[in-house]
Amino acid sequence: MLTIALHTLRTRWSTFLGTFVALSLGVALLTVMGLTLASSLNAPERQPERFARAPVVVQGQNTLSVASSIGGHVSRETPKLAHPRAVPEATVTALQGLGTVIPDRSFPVRAEGGPGHLVGHPWSTAAFAPYEIAEGRAPRTADEVVVTGDWTHPGNRLRTDHGTVRVVGTVLSRGFETAVFYTDARAAELSPRSTQLVVVAAARDVREAVEGDSVHVLTGSARRLADPDPDRDRKALTAMNALFGTAGGVTAFVSVFVVASTFAFAVAQRRREFGLLRTAGATPGQIRRTVSVEALLVGVLASATGCVLGSYGAPRLAARVVDVGLAPGWFAIGEAKWPYHMAFWTGLLVALLGVVAASWRAGRTGAAQALREASVDARAMTWGRLLFGSGLLLTAAVTLVLALVTDPGELLHRKTYVSRPMLLITAVALLAPVLVRPLTRLLAWLPAQLPGAGGMLVRENATAGVRRTAAVAAPVLVTVALTGSLLGATATLNAARATEARERATADFVVVPAQNADPAGSKRPTDSSDTASAETPGFDAHTLHRLRSIPGATVSASSSSAVFVLEDGVALIRSEARAAEAAPLAATSDLPLAAGKAGDLDDGSIIVNEEWERHTVGQTVDVWLGDGTRKSLRIAAVMTTGTGDNGVYVTPANAPGARVDRVDVTLAAGADPAAVAGALRKAGGHVLTRDEWLRASHRGTDRTTRYGFLLVLGIALLYTGISLANTMVMATSDRLRDLAVLRLAGATRRQVLRLVGAEALTVVAVGGVLGLLVTGLNLAGMQGALGLLSVHAPMRIPWPELAVVGGACAVLAVTFSVLPAAWAMRRGAVELAGTRE
């Protein structure tokens, strides 16, 4: 059997070329994903940046410590607070007796013509980075500043949201922030609240002085926790793990799917060969072993090749994700070996699993059956394929119904709408032989009615070779279904969220702080637990008073906050919250309430949503506020679950430390919109109309998700494109005698090539329709879930992207079917008719 297998590989190399390329590419992609994941599992310990030379940093309470119990085991959860507390005055006094104490302050700055994301600090903290004067001198008066970088120079005047200042010095940028340094007195005026401070004293003395106080003492490498966004590496790596984990899962699925389809087609092409072996005395077991040995040899060679290709591709992918900002600058591929083992053995297993069903079918070939058989697939659908396909389709339907009945929100999660298409794709592909013949006849019906025999031949050839049509349509099905399902799911969710926001926002104008360069920024609450980053942009009391005093306008000032609730004594859940007064809130918004009234909100109550464990009006819930204060609040109203953006609402009294970052304005009857808008701008802030606010605050898919889907779809398109090309070459080489018969019957070379191209387009259309079927079923399930969650938004099918993908598949199919046919027809028709298989 080994000798026969080796001889077969040598003589029928074109048959196995498609399988080899498909498998080696799949292994290469698995290697790349494995190496990337292995390199992203552990980040190097980041060293302090802003406070690299600070002896000790003392932070106020910025975490919430709550005991939870899981399986009888008691643990403490310590999430970060939305509003960290300042260091107590008594603690500051005690520390001042040990040495110099320097309050640290961070606040946003917006300079006309300057870079975005400027942050202000007191000059006394610059020495701890250390920042050293590169040009000019230190600030001495309230209107003098020192800036980092070379975007301005000493002597220039800057118009900022905090007044006009003069640049008196510059310091070299250290890469982690773009800072503007004021005098300590001016920084204290602009940011009176300080949540951390630097103490120039011995660490042991500091710990003894604050023992028992609710503060954190940071020394050594722990000082990095006082830097801007200290968890940015961890968050970036977590996002990368999710991204490449999803891409690896899709890669594994597509590789198994395409390789199994290619193997099945390759075996189906060799029915006559197996019939000859059976006639020569080979047993069914020997046939199966021969096919398995061939798969083993191809699997070993392809897997080894894939590992080599992956080792070259992984560093390039790592460089790319760094360039687009998805990974930290230090990220690079490490020396891990397990991804190579994982990819190699997975590729080999895929090859063997992909040939199991095909080898069993080959072993069942009768001694004379294949020699008598015509080129028509009389029984392309086996009972096993029908059973598995129907079972997967039934599984997809049952799981969808269960999700809709028990937890519709589960269908809106990324892991669900990424994995569900794979189940349906596999089911539809297994049932393809049943669907291909009627679908092909339907698509080719009109061309078959046209004058001439071309349309009729296209229809009959495609329906006669069901296995060939199904094998070629499979890569198109995968690509179209993944593109439509993934991009359609995100587009449908974005439309649903935009619909929710449009129905909830009834204000005529929305005013955000002028220093906030991004109008949408106040919609997404800043994580104030990052104590080193700038404070949440907000309105000062004077500006709020002027806004509230504008005639003809009802003003609702609100702030971003959070509350924590311990559900079932097990999980501490954080919910984003907005703090607003009840009457103005009810006048400027239309909350999606399932029960209760927004006007019933007061300092002793809360508005929750149906996701909460307790969500009955009148019930009492124990929560922790954004600053860690524990409080029992009565449920005043309950909102629907929606897409998950319906957080909670509290009054300003239950959001201590939160700054007003948004003002909704509704016009009174008869008020002049232009006059009110002018008065709002004069009072201070960035004024947006309702439509402008909605466009700015709902910009669609975030960058990480967008790049992740582009990566997944790029992999699928590349992989299935190459597989499609290989399958078309295999299918065309199998039809050389058919093409010769057409030539002998009088068809010209150009007519034959047109026929081959038309057949390729028909098969691509079949795969595209099957892919659209999968897309429609997936998006219908998501739309049903949205309806149950009280969100009524249209289904969004990404037609432009589907057109691009379908066009690419069509070009590949036509090119790699016509070119082999044209190459073969260089020989005469008689010589071509005598070509051996």
mmCIF file of C-alpha atoms in Angstrom, residues 123 132-137 145-154 167-172:
data_model
loop_
_atom_site.group_PDB
_atom_site.id
_atom_site.type_symbol
_atom_site.label_atom_id
_atom_site.label_comp_id
_atom_site.label_asym_id
_atom_site.label_seq_id
_atom_site.Cartn_x
_atom_site.Cartn_y
_atom_site.Cartn_z
ATOM 1 C CA TRP A 123 5.765 71.784 37.661
ATOM 2 C CA GLU A 132 14.671 68.294 32.374
ATOM 3 C CA ILE A 133 14.547 71.713 30.749
ATOM 4 C CA ALA A 134 15.754 71.439 27.150
ATOM 5 C CA GLU A 135 15.075 75.050 26.205
ATOM 6 C CA GLY A 136 13.991 78.072 28.274
ATOM 7 C CA ARG A 137 13.192 77.989 31.995
ATOM 8 C CA VAL A 145 3.859 76.995 31.149
ATOM 9 C CA VAL A 146 6.449 74.435 30.133
ATOM 10 C CA VAL A 147 5.447 71.861 27.497
ATOM 11 C CA THR A 148 6.813 68.498 26.394
ATOM 12 C CA GLY A 149 8.001 67.895 22.831
ATOM 13 C CA ASP A 150 8.801 70.299 20.026
ATOM 14 C CA TRP A 151 5.304 71.246 18.848
ATOM 15 C CA THR A 152 5.849 74.776 20.205
ATOM 16 C CA HIS A 153 8.761 76.850 21.462
ATOM 17 C CA PRO A 154 9.562 79.343 24.245
ATOM 18 C CA VAL A 167 5.429 79.066 26.782
ATOM 19 C CA VAL A 168 8.616 79.751 28.746
ATOM 20 C CA GLY A 169 10.286 76.377 28.403
ATOM 21 C CA THR A 170 10.204 72.933 26.789
ATOM 22 C CA VAL A 171 11.285 69.508 27.968
ATOM 23 C CA LEU A 172 12.027 66.409 25.924
#
